[in-house]
PDB file of C-alpha atoms in Angstrom:
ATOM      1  CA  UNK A   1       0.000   0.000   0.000  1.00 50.00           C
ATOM      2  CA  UNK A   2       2.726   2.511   0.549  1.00 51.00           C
ATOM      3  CA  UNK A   3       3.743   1.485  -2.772  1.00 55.00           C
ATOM      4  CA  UNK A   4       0.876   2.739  -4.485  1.00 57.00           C
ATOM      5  CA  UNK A   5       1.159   6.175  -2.664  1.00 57.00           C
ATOM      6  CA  UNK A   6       4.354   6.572  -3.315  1.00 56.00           C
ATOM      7  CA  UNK A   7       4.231   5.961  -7.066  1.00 57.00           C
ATOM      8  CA  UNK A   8       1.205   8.496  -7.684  1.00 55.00           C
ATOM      9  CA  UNK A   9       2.570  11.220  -5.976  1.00 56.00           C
ATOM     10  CA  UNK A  10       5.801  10.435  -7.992  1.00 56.00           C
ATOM     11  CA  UNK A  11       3.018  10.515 -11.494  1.00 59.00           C
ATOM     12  CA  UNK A  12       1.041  13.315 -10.263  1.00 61.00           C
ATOM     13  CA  UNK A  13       3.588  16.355 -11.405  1.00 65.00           C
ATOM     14  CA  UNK A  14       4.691  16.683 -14.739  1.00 72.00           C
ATOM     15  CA  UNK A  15       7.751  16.011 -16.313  1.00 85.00           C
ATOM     16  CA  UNK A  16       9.789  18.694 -17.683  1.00 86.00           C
ATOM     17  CA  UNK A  17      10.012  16.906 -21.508  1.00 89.00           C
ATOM     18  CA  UNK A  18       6.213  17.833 -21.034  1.00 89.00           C
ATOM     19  CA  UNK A  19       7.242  21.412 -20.268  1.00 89.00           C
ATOM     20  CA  UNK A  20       9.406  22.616 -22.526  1.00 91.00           C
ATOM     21  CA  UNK A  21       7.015  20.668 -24.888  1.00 93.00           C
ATOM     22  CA  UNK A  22       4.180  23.522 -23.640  1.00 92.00           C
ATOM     23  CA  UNK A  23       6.551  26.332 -23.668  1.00 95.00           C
ATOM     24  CA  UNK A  24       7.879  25.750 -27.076  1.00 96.00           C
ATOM     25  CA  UNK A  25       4.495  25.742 -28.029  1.00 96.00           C
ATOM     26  CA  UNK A  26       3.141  29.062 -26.548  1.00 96.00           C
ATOM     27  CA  UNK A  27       6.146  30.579 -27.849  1.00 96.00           C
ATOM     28  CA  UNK A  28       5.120  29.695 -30.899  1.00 96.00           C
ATOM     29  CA  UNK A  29       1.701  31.350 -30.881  1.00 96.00           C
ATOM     30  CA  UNK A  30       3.057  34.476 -29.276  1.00 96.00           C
ATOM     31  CA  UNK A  31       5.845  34.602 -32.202  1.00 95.00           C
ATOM     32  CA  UNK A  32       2.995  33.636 -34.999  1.00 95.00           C
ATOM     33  CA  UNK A  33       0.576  36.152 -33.104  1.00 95.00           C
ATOM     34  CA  UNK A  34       3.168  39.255 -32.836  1.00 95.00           C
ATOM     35  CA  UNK A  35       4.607  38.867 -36.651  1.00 94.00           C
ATOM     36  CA  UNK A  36       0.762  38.949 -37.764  1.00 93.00           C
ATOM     37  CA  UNK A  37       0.607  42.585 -35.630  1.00 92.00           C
ATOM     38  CA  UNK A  38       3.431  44.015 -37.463  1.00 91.00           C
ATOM     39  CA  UNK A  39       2.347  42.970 -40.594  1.00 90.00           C
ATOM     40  CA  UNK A  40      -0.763  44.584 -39.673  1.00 90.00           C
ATOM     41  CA  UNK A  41       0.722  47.509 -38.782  1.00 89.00           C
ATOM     42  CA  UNK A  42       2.671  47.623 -41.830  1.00 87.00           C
ATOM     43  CA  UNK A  43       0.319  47.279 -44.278  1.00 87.00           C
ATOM     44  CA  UNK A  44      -1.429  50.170 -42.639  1.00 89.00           C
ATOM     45  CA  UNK A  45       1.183  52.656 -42.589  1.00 89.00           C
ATOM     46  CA  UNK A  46       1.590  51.574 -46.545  1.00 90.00           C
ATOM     47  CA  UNK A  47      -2.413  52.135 -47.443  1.00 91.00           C
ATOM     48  CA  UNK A  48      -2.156  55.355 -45.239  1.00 91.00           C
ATOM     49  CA  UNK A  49       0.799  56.408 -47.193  1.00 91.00           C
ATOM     50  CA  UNK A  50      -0.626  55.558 -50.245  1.00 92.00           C
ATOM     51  CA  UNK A  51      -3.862  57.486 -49.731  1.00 92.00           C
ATOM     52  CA  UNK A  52      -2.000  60.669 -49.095  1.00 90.00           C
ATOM     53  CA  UNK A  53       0.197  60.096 -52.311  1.00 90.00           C
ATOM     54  CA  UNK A  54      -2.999  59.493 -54.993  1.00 92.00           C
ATOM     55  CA  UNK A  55      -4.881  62.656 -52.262  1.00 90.00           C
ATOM     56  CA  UNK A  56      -1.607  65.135 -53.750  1.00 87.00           C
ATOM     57  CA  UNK A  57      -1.342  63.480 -57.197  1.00 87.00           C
ATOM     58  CA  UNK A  58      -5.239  64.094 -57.635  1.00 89.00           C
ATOM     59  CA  UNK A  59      -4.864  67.391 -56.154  1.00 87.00           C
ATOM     60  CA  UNK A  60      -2.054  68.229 -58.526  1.00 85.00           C
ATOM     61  CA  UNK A  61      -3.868  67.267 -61.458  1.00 87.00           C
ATOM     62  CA  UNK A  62      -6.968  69.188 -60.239  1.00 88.00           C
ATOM     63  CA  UNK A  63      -4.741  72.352 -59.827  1.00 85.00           C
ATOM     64  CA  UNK A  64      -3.770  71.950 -63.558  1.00 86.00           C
ATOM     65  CA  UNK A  65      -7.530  72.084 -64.450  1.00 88.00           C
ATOM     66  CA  UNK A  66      -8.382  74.858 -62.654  1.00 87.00           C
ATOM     67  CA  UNK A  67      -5.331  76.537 -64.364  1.00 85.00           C
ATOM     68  CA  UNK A  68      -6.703  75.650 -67.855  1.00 86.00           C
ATOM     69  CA  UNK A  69     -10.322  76.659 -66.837  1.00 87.00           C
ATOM     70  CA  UNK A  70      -8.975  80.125 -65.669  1.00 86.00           C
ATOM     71  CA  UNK A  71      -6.876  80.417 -68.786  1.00 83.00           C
ATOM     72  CA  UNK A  72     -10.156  79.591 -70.850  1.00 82.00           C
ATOM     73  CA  UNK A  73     -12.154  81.975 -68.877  1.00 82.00           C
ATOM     74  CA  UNK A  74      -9.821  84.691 -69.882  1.00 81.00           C
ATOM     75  CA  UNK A  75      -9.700  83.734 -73.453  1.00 83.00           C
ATOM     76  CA  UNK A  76      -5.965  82.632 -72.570  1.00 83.00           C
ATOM     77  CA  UNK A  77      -5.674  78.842 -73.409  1.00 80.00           C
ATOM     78  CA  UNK A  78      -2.311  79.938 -76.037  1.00 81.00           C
ATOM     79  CA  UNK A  79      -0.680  80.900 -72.254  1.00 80.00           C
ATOM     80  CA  UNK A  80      -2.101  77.573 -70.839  1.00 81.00           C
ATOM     81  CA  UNK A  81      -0.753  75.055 -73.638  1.00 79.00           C
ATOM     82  CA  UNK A  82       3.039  76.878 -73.245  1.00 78.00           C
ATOM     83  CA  UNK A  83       2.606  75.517 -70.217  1.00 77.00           C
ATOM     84  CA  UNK A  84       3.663  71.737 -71.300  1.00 76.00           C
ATOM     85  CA  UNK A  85       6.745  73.405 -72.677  1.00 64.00           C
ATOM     86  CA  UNK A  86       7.584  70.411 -74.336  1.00 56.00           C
ATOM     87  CA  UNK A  87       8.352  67.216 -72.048  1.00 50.00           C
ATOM     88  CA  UNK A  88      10.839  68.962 -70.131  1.00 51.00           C
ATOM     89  CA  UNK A  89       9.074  71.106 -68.101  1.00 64.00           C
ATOM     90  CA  UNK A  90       7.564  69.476 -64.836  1.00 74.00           C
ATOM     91  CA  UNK A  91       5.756  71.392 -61.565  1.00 78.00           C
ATOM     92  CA  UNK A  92       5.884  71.110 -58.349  1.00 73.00           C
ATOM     93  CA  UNK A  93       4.964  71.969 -55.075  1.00 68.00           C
ATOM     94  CA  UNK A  94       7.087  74.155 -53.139  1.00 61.00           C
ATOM     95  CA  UNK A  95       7.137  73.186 -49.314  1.00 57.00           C
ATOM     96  CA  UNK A  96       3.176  72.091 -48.483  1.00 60.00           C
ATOM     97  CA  UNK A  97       0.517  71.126 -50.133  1.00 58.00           C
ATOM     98  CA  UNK A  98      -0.885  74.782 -50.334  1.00 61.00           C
ATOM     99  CA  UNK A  99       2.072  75.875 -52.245  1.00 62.00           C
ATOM    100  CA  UNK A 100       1.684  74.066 -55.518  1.00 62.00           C
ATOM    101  CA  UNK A 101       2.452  76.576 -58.434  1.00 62.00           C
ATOM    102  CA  UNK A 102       2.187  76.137 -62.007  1.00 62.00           C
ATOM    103  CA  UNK A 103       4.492  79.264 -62.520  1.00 55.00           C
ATOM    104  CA  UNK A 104       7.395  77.131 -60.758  1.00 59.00           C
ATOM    105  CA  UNK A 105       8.998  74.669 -63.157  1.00 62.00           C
ATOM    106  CA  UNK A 106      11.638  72.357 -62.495  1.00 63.00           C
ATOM    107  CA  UNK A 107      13.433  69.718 -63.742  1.00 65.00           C
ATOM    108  CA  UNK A 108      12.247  66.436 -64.714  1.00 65.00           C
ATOM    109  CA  UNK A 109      14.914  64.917 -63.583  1.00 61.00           C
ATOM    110  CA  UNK A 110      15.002  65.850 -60.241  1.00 60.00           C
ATOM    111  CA  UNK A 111      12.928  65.757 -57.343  1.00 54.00           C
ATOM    112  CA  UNK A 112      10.666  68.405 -56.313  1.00 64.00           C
ATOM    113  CA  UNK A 113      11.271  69.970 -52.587  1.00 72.00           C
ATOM    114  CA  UNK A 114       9.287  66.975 -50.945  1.00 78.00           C
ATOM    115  CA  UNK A 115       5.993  67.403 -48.745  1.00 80.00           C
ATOM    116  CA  UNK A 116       6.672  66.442 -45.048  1.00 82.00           C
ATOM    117  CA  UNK A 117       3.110  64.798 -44.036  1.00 84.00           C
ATOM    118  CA  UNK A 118       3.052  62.329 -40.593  1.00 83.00           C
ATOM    119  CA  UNK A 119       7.058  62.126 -40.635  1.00 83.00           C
ATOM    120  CA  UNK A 120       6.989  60.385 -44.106  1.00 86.00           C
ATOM    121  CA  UNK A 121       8.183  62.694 -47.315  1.00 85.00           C
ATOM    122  CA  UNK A 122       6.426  62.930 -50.320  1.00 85.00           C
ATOM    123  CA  UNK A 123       7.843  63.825 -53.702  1.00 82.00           C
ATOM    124  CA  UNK A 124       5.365  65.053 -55.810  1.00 82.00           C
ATOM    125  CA  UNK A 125       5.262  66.384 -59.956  1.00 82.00           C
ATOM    126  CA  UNK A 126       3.382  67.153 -62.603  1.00 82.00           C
ATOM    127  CA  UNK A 127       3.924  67.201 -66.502  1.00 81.00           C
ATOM    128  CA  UNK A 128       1.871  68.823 -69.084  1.00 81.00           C
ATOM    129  CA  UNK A 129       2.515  67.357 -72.516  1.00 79.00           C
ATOM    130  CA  UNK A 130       1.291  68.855 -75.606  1.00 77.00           C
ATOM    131  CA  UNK A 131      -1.084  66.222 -77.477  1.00 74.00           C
ATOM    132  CA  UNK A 132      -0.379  66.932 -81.514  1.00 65.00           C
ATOM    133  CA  UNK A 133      -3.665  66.717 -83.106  1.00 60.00           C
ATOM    134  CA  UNK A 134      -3.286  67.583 -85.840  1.00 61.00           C
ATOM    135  CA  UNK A 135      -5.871  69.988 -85.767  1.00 57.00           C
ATOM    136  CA  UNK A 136      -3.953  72.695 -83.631  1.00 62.00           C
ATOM    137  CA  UNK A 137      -3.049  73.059 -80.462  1.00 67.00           C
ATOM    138  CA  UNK A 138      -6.345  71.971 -78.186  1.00 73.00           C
ATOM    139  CA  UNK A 139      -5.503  69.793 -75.852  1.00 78.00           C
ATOM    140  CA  UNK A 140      -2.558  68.683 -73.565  1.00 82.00           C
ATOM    141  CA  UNK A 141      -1.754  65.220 -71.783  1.00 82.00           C
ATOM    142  CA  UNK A 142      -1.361  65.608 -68.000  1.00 85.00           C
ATOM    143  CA  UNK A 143       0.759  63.427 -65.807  1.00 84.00           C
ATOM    144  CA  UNK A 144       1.115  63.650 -62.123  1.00 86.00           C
ATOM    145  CA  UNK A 145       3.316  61.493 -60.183  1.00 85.00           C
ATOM    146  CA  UNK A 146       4.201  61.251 -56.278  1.00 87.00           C
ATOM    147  CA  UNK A 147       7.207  59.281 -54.819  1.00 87.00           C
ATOM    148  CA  UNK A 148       6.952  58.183 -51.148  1.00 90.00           C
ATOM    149  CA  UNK A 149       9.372  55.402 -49.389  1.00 88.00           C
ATOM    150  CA  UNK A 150       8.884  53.068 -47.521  1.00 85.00           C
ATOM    151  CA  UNK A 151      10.635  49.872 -46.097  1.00 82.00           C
ATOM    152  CA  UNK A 152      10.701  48.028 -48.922  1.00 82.00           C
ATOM    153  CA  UNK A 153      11.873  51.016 -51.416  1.00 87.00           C
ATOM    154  CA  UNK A 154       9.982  53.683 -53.775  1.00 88.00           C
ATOM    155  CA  UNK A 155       6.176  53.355 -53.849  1.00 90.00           C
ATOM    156  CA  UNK A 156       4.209  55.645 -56.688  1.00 88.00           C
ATOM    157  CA  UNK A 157       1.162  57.433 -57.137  1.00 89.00           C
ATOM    158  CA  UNK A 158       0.376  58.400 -60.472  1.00 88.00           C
ATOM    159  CA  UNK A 159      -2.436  59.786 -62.045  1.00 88.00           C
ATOM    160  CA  UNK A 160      -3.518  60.959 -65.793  1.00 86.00           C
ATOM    161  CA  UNK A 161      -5.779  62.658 -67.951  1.00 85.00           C
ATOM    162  CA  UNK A 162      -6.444  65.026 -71.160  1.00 84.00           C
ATOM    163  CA  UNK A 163      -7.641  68.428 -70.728  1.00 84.00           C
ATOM    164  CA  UNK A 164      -8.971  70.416 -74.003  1.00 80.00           C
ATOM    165  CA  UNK A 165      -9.821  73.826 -75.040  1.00 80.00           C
ATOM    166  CA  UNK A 166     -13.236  72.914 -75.321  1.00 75.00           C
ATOM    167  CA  UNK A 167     -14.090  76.335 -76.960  1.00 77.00           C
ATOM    168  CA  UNK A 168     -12.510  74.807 -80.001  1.00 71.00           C
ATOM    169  CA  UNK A 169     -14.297  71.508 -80.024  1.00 61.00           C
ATOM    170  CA  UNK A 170     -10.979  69.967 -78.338  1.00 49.00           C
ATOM    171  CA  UNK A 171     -12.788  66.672 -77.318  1.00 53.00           C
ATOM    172  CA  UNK A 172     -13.506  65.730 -80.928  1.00 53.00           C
ATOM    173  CA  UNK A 173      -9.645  66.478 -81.623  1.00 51.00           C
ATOM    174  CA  UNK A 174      -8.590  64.115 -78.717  1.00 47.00           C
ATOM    175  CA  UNK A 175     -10.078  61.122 -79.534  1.00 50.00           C
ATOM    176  CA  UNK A 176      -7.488  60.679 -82.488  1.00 47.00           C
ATOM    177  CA  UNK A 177      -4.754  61.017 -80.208  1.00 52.00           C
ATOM    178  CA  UNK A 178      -5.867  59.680 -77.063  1.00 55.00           C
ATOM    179  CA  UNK A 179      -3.444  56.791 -77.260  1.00 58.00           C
ATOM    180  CA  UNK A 180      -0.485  59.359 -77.264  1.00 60.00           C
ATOM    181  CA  UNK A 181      -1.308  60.340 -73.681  1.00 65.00           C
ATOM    182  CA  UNK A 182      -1.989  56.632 -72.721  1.00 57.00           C
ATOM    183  CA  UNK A 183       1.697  55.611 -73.853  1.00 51.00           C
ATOM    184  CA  UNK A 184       3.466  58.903 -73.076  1.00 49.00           C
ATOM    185  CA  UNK A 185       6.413  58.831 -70.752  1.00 51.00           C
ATOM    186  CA  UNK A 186       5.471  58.514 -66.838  1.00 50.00           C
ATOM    187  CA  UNK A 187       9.204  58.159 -65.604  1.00 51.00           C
ATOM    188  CA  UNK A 188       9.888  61.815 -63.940  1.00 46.00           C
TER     189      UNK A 188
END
């Protein structure tokens, strides 16, 4: 009888292969659990990013129509197409996102003075490109494009369309050309 006794108080406790068998195992949830949060996380910061990038791209593009609309208005679109200046001319903004100005052209080439927004800078320009329709000088290609990094290297925004003098019947011109905006360079 004090056999018995002896033996399942011996059997009662656990043995440590069984231990470090339920150890291993938590710490593999807790690893599987916290690499699913920072992925998580990650993928938020991205979409945020990306929002604010395709927010200034649209914006930029939306500052170049209000720019041919006033230049209409005024019976001024001559002063709006020398705007696209051939492909070398590109725009952008000059410290904020307030401070966009068509008037300001850089190069190409180069980056624009970036656009600080929740510690993460954005790179933002815009190119006008004269659309040759044959027809004269109605409508222009724009391109906008904004550059943002991130941990795994450059991410883009980019955004396109064709504005007309529509005074002149410039979206009957465009259709004849449209693919020339649809293939035209987007590398800034």
């Amino acid at each position: 009888m004090l056999r018995n006794k002896t033996n399942s108080k011996l059997n009662s406790g656990q043995t440590l292969i069984e231990v470090l068998i339920a150890s291993a195992i938590v710490v593999l949830i807790s690893v599987s659990l916290i690499s699913a949060s920072l992925i998580s996380i990650k993928d938020s910061k991205f979409s945020q990013n990306q929002s604010i990038a395709a927010e200034l791209s649209q914006k930029m593009v939306e500052e170049v129509r209000a720019e041919r609309d006033r230049r209409i208005t005024a019976d001024d679109w001559a002063g709006f197409f020398a705007l696209a200046n051939g492909s070398s001319a590109c725009y952008g903004y000059s410290g904020s996102p307030a401070d966009f100005n068509l008037t300001v052209a850089v190069s190409c080439a180069s980056a624009s003075v970036p656009v600080v927004i929740e510690n993460v800078e954005f790179y933002p320009l815009t190119r006008i490109q004269e659309l040759d329709t044959n027809q004269g000088p109605y409508a222009v290609c724009v391109f906008s494009s904004v550059r943002f990094n991130d941990s795994t290297g450059a991410r883009y925004s980019k955004k396109k369309t064709i504005l007309t003098d529509w005074t002149q019947g410039g979206l009957t011109y465009v259709a004849a050309d449209e693919t020339s905006c649809e293939t035209g360079d987007f590398s800034f």
